[in-house]
Coordinates of C-alpha atoms in Angstrom, one line a residue:
X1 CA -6.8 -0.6 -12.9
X2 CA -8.6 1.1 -9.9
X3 CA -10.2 -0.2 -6.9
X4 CA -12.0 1.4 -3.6
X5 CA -11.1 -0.1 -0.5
X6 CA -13.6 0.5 2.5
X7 CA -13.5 -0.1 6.2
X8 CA -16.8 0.4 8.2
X9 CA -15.6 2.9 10.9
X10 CA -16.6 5.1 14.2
X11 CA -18.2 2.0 16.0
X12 CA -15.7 1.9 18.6
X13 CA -13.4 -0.7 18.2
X14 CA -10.2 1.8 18.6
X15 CA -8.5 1.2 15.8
X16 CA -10.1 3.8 13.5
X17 CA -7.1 6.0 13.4
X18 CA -4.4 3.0 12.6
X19 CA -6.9 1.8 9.3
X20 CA -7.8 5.0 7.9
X21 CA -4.7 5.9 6.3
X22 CA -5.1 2.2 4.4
X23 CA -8.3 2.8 2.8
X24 CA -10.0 5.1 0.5
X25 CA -13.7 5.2 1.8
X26 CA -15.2 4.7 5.5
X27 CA -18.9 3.6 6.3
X28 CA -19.5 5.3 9.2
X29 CA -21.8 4.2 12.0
X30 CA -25.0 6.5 12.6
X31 CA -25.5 5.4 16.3
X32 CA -28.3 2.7 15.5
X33 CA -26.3 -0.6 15.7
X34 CA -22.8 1.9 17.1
X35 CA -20.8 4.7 17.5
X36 CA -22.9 8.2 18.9
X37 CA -22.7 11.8 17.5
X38 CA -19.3 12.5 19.1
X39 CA -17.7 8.9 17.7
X40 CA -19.4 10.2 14.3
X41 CA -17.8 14.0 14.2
X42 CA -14.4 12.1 15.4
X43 CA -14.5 9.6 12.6
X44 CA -15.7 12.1 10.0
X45 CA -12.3 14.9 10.8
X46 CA -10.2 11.5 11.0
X47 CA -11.5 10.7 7.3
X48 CA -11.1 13.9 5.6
X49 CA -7.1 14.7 7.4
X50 CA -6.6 11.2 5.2
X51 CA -8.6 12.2 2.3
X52 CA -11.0 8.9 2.8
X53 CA -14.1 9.2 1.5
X54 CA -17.3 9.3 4.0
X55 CA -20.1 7.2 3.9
X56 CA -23.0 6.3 6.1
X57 CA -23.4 3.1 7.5
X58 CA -27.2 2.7 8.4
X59 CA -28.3 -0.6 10.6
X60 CA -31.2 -1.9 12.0
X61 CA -31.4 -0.7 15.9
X62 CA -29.9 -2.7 18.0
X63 CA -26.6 -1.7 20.0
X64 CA -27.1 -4.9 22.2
X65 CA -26.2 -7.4 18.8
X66 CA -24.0 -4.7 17.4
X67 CA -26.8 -4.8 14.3
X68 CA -26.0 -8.6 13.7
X69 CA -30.0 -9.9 14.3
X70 CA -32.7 -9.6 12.0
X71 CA -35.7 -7.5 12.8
X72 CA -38.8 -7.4 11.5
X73 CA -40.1 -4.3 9.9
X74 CA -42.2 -3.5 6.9
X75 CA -40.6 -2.0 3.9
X76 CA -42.0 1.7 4.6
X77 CA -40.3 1.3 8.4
X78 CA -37.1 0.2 7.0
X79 CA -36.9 3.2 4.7
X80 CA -37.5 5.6 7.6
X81 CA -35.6 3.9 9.7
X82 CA -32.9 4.7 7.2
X83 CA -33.7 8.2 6.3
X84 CA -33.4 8.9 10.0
X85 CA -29.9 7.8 10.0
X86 CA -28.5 9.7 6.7
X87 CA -30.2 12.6 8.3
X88 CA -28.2 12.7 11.7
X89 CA -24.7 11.7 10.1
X90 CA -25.1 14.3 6.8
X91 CA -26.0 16.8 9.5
X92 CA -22.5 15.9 11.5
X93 CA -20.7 15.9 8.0
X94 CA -22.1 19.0 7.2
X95 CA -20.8 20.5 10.6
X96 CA -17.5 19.3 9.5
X97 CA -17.2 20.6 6.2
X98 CA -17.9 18.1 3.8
X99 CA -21.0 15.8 2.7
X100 CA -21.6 12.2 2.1
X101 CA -20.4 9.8 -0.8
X102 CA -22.0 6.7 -0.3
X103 CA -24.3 4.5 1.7
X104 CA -23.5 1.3 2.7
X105 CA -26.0 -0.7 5.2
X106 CA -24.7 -2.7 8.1
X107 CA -24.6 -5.9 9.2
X108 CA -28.6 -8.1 9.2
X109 CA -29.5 -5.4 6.6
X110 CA -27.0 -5.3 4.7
X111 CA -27.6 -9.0 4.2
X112 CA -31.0 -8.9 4.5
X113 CA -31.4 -6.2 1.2
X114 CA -28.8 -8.2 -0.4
X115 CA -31.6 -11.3 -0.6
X116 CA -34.5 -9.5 -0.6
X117 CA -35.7 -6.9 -2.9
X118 CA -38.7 -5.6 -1.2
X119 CA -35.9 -4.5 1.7
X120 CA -33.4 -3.6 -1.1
X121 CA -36.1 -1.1 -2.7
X122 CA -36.7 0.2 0.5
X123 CA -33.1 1.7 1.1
X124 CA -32.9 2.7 -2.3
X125 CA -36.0 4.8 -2.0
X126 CA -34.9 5.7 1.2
X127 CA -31.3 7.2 -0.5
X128 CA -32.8 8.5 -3.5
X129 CA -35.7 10.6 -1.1
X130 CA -32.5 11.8 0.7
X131 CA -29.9 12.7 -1.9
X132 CA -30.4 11.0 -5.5
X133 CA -26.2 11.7 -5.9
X134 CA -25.4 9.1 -3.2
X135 CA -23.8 5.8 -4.3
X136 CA -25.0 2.6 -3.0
X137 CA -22.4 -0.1 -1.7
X138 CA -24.2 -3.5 -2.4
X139 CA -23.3 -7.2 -2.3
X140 CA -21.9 -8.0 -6.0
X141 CA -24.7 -9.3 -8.2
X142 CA -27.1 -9.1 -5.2
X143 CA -30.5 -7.8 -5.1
X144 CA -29.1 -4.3 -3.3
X145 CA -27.7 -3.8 -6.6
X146 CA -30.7 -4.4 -8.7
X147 CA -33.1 -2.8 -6.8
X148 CA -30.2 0.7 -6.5
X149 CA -29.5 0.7 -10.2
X150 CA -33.5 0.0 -11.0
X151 CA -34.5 3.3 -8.9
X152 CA -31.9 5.0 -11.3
X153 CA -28.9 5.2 -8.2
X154 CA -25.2 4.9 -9.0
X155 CA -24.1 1.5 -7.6
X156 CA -20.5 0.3 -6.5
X157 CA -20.4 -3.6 -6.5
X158 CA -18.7 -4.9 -3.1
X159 CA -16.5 -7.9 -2.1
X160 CA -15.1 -9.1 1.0
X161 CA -11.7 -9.7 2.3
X162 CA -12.5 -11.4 5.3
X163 CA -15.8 -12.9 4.2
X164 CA -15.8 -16.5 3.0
X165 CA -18.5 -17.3 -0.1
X166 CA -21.4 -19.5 -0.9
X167 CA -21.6 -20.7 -5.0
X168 CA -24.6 -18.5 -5.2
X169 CA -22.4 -15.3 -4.4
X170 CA -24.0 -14.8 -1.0
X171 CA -21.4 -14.9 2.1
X172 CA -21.3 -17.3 4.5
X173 CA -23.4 -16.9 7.6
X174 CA -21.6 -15.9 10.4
X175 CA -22.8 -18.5 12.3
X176 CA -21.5 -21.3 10.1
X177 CA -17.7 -22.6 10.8
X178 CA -15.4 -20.8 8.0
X179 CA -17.6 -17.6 7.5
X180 CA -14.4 -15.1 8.7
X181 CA -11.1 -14.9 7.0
X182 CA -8.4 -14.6 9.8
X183 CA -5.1 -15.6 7.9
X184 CA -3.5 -12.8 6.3
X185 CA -2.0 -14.8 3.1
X186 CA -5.7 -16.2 2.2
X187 CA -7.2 -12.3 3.0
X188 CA -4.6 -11.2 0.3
X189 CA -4.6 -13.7 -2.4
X190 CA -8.7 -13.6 -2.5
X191 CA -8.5 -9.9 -2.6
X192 CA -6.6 -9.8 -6.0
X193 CA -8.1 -13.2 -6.6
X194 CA -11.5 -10.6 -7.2
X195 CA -9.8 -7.7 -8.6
X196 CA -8.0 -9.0 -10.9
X197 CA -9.6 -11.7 -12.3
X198 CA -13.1 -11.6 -11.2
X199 CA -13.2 -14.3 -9.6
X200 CA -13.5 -15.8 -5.9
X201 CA -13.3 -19.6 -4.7
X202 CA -16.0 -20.6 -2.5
X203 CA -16.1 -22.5 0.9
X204 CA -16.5 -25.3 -1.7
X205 CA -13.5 -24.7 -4.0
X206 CA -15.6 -23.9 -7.0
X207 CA -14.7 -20.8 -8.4
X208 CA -17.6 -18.1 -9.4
X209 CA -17.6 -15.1 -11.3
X210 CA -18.0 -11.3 -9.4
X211 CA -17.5 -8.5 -9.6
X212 CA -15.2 -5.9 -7.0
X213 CA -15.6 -2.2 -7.5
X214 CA -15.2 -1.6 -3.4
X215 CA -13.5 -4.4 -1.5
X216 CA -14.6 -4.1 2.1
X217 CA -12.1 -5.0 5.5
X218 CA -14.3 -5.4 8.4
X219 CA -13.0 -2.8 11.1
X220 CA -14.3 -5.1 13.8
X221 CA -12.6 -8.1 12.8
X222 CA -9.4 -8.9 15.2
X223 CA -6.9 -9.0 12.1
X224 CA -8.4 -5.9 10.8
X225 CA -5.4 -3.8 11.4
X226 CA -2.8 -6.5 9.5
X227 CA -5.4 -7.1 7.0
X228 CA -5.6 -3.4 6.0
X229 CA -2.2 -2.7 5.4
X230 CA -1.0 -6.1 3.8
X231 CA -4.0 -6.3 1.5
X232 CA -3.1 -2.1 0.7
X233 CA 0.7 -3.1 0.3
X234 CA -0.1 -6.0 -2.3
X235 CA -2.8 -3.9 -4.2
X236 CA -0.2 -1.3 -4.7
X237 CA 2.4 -3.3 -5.5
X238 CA 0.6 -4.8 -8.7
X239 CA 0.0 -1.2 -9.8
X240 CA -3.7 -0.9 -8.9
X241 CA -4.5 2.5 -7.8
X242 CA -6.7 2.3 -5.0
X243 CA -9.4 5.7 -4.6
X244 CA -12.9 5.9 -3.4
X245 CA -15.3 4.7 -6.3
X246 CA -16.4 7.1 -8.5
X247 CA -13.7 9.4 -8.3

């Protein structure tokens, strides 16, 4: 048994350097919602002296609400608006030596394509246009997924340590009481919870199926440092291997 374990990196929290030798990919901010060319070549050396995967890690623009707020912009906007980004990080990658792996959107639309598939066709279109080999991270059994695997993408399913979830599979809003995981025992045992068996309870105790091929650890998050290495020490421990997906 296998499993990816991703951060989303370079947005200037300052713990970049104490999580990346935990994980096995990083989603790297392209300067729309954090991070600037500078944070990005910094993050990008960081993750290949650890052998970490690199990923982009597109957002809506807006610094102000760290890409955490909605905007409104047609389907053809959004896939510029994410072509733009892939274009300034693979150009800092490619000063560094190295190209991207995956794409994994941030924050409003990341949730947004994972409800809506007009939005969720748009960043596929938007990757294949740019480089048909990149994989798409998506909310498990979300439209993201769909939408990737329909315009003929590979596709890694993705869970959340630190994310509480609905029974439909979608996470809790942030702004609903319970939405962030901050106690290092529950982090863990839902992390194998959905590697091992496939499974995740909900903020209502029902249990639903899912599916983890990438388990994400928000970088942001104040237990992200503890979270990282606990929830790497138990993966290990059971015997799972943890590499970037697709590898």
């Amino acid at each position: 048994m296998k499993i990816d374990l991703n951060c989303d990196m370079g947005e200037g929290i300052g713990n970049d350097a104490a999580i990346m030798p935990f994980i096995s990919s990083a989603n790297i901010a392209c300067g729309y919602h954090a991070g600037s060319k500078e944070e990005m070549g910094k993050t990008i050396q960081l993750a290949l002296q650890y052998h970490v995967s690199i990923g982009a890690h597109p957002s809506f623009p807006g610094k102000e609400n760290f890409g955490r707020t909605e905007m409104k912009f047609s389907a053809s906007e959004i896939l510029d608006i994410v072509l733009s980004q892939l274009e300034i990080i693979s150009h800092m990658a490619a000063s560094c030596g190295t190209k991207l792996h995956h794409v994994k959107p941030h924050g409003a639309l990341y949730n947004l394509s994972a409800r809506d598939s007009s939005t969720a066709e748009a960043i596929a279109s938007a990757v294949k246009q740019f480089d048909p080999g990149l994989i798409i991270y998506g909310l498990s059994g979300s439209h993201s997924i769909h939408q990737a695997k329909m315009a003929g993408l590979k596709t890694a399913s993705e869970v959340f340590a630190d994310r509480s979830y609905q029974e439909d599979g979608a996470l809790t809003s942030r702004s609903q009481p319970g939405a962030l995981i901050e106690d290092t025992e529950a982090a863990v045992t839902r992390s194998l919870q959905m590697i091992k068996e496939k499974r995740v309870t909900t903020v209502t105790g029902k249990t639903i199926s899912i599916l983890a091929e990438t388990i994400c650890i928000h970088g942001d998050g104040k237990m992200a440092e503890t979270f990282v290495r606990q929830i790497h020490e138990a993966i290990v421990g059971e015997g799972i291997q943890i590499q970037p997906f697709g590898v």
